[in-house]
GROMACS .gro file of C-alpha atoms in nm:
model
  267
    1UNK     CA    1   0.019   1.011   2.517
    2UNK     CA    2  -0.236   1.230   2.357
    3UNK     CA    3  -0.207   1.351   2.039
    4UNK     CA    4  -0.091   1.715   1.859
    5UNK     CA    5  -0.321   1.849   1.648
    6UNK     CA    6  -0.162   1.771   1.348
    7UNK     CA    7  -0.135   1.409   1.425
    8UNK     CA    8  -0.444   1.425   1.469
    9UNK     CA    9  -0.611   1.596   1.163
   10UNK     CA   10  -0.321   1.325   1.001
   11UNK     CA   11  -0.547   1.057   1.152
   12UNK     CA   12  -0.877   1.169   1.033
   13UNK     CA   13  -0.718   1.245   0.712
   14UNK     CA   14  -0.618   0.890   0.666
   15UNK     CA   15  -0.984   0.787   0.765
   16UNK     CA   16  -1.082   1.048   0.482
   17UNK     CA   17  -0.842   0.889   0.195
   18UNK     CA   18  -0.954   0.498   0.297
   19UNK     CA   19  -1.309   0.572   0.284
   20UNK     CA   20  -1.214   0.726  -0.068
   21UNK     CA   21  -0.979   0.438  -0.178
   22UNK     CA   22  -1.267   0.185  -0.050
   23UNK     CA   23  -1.464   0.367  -0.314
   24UNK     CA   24  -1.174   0.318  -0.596
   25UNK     CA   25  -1.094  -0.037  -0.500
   26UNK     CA   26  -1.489  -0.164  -0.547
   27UNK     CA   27  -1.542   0.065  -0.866
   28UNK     CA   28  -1.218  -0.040  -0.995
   29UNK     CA   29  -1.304  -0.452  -0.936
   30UNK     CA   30  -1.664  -0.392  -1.100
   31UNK     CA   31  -1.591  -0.170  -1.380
   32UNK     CA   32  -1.722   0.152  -1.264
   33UNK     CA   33  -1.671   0.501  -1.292
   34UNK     CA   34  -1.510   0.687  -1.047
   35UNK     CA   35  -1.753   0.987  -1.082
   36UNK     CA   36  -2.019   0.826  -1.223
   37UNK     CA   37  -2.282   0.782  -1.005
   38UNK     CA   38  -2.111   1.036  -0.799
   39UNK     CA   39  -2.210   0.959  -0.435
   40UNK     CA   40  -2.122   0.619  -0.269
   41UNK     CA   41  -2.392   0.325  -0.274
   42UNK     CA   42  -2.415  -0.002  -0.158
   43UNK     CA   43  -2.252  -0.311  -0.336
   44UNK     CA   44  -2.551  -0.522  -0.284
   45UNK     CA   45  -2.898  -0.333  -0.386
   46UNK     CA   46  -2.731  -0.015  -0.492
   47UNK     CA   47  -2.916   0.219  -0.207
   48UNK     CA   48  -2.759   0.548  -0.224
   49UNK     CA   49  -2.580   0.587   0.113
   50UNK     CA   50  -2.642   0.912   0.312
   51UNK     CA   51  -2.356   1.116   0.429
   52UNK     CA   52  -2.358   0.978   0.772
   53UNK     CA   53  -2.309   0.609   0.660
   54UNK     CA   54  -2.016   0.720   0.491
   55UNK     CA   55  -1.795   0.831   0.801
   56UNK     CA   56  -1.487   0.611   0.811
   57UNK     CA   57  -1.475   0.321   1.053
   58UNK     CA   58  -1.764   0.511   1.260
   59UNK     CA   59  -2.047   0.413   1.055
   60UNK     CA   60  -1.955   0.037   1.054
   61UNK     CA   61  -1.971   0.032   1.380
   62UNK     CA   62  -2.291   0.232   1.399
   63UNK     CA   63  -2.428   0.009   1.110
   64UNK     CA   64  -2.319  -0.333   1.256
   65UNK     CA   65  -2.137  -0.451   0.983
   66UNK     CA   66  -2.462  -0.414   0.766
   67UNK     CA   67  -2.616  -0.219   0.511
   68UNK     CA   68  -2.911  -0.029   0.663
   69UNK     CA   69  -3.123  -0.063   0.391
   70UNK     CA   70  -3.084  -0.467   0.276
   71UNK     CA   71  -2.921  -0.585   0.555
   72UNK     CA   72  -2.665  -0.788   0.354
   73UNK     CA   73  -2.287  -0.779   0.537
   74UNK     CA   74  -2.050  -0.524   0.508
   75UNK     CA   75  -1.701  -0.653   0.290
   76UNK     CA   76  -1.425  -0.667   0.552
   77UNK     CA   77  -1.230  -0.437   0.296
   78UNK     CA   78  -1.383  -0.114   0.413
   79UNK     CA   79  -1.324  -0.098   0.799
   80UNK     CA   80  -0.970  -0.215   0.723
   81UNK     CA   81  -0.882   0.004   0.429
   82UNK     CA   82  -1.024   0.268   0.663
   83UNK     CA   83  -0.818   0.201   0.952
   84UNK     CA   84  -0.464   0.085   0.762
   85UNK     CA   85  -0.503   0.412   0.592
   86UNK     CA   86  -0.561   0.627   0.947
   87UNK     CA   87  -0.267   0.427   1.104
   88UNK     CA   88  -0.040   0.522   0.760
   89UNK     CA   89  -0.152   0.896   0.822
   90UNK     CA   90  -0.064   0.889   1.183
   91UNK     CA   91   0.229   0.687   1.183
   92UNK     CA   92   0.383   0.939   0.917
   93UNK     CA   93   0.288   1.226   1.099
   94UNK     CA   94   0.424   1.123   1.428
   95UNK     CA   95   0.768   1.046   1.227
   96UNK     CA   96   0.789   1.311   0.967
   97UNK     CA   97   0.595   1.595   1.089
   98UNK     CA   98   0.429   1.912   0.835
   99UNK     CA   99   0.574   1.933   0.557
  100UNK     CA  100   0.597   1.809   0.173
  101UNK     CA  101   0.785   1.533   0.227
  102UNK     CA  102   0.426   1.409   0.444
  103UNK     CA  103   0.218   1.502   0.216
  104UNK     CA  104   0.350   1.333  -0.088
  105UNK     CA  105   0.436   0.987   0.106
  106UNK     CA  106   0.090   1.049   0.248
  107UNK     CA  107  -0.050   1.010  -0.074
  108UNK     CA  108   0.224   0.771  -0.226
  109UNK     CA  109   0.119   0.544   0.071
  110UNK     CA  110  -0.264   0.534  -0.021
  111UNK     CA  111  -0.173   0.491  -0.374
  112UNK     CA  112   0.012   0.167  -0.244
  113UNK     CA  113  -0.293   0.042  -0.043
  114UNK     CA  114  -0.532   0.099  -0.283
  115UNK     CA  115  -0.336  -0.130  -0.496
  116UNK     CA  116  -0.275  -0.365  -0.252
  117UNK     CA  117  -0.679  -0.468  -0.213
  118UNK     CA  118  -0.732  -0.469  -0.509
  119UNK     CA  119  -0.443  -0.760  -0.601
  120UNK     CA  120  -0.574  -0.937  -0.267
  121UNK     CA  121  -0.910  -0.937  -0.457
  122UNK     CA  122  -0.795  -1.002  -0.843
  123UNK     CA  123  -0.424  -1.063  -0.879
  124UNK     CA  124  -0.325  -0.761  -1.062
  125UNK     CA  125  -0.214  -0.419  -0.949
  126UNK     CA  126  -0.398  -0.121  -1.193
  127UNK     CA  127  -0.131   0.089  -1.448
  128UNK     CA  128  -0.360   0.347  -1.325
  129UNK     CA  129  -0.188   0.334  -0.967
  130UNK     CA  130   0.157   0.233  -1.014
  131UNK     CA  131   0.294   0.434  -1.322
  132UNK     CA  132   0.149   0.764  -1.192
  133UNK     CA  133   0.278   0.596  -0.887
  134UNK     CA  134   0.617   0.590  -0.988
  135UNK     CA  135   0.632   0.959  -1.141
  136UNK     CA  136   0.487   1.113  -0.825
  137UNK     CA  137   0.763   0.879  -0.644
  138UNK     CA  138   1.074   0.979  -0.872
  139UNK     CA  139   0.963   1.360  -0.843
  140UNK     CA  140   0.880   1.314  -0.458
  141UNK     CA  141   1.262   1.159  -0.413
  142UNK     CA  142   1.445   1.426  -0.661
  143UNK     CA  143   1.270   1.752  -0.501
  144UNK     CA  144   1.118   1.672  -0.158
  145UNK     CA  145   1.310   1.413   0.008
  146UNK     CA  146   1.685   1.420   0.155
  147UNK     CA  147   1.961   1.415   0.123
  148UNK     CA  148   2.002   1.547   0.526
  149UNK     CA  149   2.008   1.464   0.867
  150UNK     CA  150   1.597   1.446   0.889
  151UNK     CA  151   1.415   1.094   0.888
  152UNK     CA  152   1.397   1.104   0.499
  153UNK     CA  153   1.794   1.098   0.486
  154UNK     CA  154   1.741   0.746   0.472
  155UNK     CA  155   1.568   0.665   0.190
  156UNK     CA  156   1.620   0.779  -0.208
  157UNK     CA  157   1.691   1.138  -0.338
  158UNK     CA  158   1.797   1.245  -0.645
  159UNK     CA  159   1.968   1.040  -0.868
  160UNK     CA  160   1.926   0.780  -0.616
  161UNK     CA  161   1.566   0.752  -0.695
  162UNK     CA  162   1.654   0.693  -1.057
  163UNK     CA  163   1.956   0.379  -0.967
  164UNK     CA  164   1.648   0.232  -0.757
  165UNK     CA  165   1.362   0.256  -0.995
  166UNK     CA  166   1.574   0.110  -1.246
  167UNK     CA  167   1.735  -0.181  -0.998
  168UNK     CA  168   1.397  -0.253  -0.849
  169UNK     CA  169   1.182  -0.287  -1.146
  170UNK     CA  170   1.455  -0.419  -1.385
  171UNK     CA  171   1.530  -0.684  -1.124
  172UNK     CA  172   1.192  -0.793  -1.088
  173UNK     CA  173   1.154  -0.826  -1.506
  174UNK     CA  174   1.463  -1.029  -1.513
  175UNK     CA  175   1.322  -1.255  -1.185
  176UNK     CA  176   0.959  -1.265  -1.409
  177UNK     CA  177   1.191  -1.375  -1.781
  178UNK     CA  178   1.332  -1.638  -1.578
  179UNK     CA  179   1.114  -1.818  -1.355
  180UNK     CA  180   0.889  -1.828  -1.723
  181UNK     CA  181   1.221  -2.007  -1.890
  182UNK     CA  182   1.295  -2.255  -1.606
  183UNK     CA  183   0.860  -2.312  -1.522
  184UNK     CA  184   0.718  -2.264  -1.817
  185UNK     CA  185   0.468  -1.990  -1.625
  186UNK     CA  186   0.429  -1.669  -1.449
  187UNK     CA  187   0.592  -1.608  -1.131
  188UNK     CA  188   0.557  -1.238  -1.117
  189UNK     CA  189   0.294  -1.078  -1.294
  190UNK     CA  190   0.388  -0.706  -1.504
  191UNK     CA  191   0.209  -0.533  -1.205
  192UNK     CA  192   0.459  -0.605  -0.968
  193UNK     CA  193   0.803  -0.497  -1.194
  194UNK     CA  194   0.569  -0.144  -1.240
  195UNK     CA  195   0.503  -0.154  -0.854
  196UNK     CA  196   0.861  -0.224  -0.829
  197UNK     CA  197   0.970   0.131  -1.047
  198UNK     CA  198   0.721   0.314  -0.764
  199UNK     CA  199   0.892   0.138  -0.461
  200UNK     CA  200   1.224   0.131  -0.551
  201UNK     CA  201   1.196   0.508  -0.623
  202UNK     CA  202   1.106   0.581  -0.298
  203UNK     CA  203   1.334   0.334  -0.129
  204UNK     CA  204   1.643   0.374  -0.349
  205UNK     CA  205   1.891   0.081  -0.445
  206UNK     CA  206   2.031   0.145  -0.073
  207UNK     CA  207   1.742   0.026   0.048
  208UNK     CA  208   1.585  -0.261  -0.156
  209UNK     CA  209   1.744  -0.581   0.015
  210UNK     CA  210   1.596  -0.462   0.315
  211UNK     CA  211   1.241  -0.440   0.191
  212UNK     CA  212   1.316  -0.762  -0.021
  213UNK     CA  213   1.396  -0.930   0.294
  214UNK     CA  214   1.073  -0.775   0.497
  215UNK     CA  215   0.844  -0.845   0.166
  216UNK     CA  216   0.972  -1.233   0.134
  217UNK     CA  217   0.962  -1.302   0.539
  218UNK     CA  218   0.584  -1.153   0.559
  219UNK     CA  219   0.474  -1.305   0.278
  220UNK     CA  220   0.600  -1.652   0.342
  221UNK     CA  221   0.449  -1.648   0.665
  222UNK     CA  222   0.137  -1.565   0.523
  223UNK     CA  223   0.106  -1.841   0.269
  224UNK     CA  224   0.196  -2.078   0.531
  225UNK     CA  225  -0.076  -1.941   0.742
  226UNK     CA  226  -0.305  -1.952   0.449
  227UNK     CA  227  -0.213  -2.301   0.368
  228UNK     CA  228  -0.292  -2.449   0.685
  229UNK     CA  229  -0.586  -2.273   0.712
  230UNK     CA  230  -0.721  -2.382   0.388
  231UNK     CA  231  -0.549  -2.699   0.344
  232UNK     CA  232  -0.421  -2.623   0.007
  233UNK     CA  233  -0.082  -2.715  -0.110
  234UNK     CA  234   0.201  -2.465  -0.239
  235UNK     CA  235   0.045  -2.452  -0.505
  236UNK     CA  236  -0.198  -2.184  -0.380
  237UNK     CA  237  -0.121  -1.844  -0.545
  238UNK     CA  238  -0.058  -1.554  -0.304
  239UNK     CA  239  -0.081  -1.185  -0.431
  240UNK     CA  240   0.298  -1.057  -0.413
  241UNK     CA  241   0.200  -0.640  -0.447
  242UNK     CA  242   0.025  -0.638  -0.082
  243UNK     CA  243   0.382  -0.747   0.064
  244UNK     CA  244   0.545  -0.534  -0.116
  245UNK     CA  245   0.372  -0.200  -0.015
  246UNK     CA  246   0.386  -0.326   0.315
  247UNK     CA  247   0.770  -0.339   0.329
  248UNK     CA  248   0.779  -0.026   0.163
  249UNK     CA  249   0.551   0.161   0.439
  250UNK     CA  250   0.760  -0.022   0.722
  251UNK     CA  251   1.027   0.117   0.534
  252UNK     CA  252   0.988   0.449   0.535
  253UNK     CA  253   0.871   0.491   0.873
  254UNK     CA  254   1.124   0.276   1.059
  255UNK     CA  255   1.387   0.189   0.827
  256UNK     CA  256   1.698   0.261   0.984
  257UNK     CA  257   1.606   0.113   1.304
  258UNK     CA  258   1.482  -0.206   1.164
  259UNK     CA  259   1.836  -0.225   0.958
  260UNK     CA  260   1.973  -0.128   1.325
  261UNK     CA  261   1.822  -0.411   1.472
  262UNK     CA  262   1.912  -0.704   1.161
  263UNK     CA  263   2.254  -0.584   1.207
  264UNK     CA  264   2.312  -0.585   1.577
  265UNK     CA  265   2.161  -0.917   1.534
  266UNK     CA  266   2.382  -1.043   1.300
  267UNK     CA  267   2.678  -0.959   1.526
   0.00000   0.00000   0.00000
């Protein structure tokens, strides 16, 4: 089925916002200013890259997977930042059409992906990303989103937002004060009870054991897949933030079917 012109200029600008959030996730890891140098340059020998080599997805392909001036590879993180982050636009488009409600979760959702590679790369999620986060998310819920017949009837609004902020991340402090008194160590890191204040905003208390239950059952079957292809025990520690923004996006795009679905099954 081809697509509309909006969900199409909501595809390329999902190319445009992973290309930029490939940008925040390297300077972030490294230490670097967002604005300073201000055009994009390669990781390895610090080329300056022209315009063209900074087209989402395009210029991978175009480049090979290598840097044009050193030759050294390409990290996996940009094509697939890239593309996660066209598929979010698209997806949301095709389910919420113009409007604010799009535009904030548009931006809500990069703000979750940019957070999510960088705790796949260093195991925490940057204050810098989820508090802001969780504003934009409370004011998003209290004057943009439902309560209506629309696709964002099912998730928070109003004081909802509030009840899930405070359930999600309060939940997740009292999960990280006790797995440190019965283990003696840190189960959940900070990040994720602040990722937790964004998400549940957005998801409201109505909907957190559903993304609970989609966050747990993706990322147990990744850290089984992880241990048999490294051979490492349970032991291994497995970045919990990634899952979580995942449920959340699956969430708001095809919550109520999904819930549809467990429940039917369950009969």
């Amino acid at each position: 089925m081809p697509l509309n012109p909006f969900d199409f200029a909501a595809l390329v600008l999902g190319l445009i916002m992973g290309s930029f959030s490939t940008a925040c996730v390297h300077r972030w890891l490294n230490r670097i200013s967002l604005v300073d140098p201000a055009r994009s340059f390669c990781p390895h020998c610090q080329t300056t890259l022209p315009w063209w080599q900074n087209i989402p997805l395009l210029s991978f392909v175009l480049l090979r997977g290598r840097c044009a001036h050193c030759k050294e590879r390409i990290s996996w993180r940009y094509p697939a930042l890239e593309l996660l982050s066209g598929l979010w636009g698209l997806a949301l488009a095709m389910v919420y059409g113009p409007g604010w409600p799009f535009a904030a979760l548009f931006v809500l959702g990069g703000m979750l992906l940019t957070a999510s590679f960088i705790d796949l790369e260093s195991f925490l999620l940057p204050d810098v990303i989820t508090l802001p986060g969780a504003v934009l998310a409370l004011l998003t819920a209290t004057f943009l989103l439902g309560p209506g017949s629309g696709p964002d009837a099912w998730i928070a609004s109003g004081t909802t937002a509030l009840w899930g902020a405070g359930l999600g991340g309060g939940g997740f402090w009292l999960l990280r004060l006790g797995y440190r008194a019965l283990r003696g160590g840190e189960g959940l890191g900070l990040g994720d009870v602040k990722l937790m204040l964004l998400i549940g905003a957005l998801v409201g208390p109505q909907g957190l054991p559903l993304l609970l239950l989609l966050a747990g059952v993706t990322a147990l079957l990744a850290a089984i897949i992880y241990m048999i292809r490294t051979g490492q025990g349970g032991q291994a520690p497995i970045p919990f933030g990634p899952f979580l923004s995942l449920a959340c996006m699956v969430h708001l795009l095809w919550g109520p079917q999904i819930q549809h679905w467990w429940l039917n099954l369950l009969r």
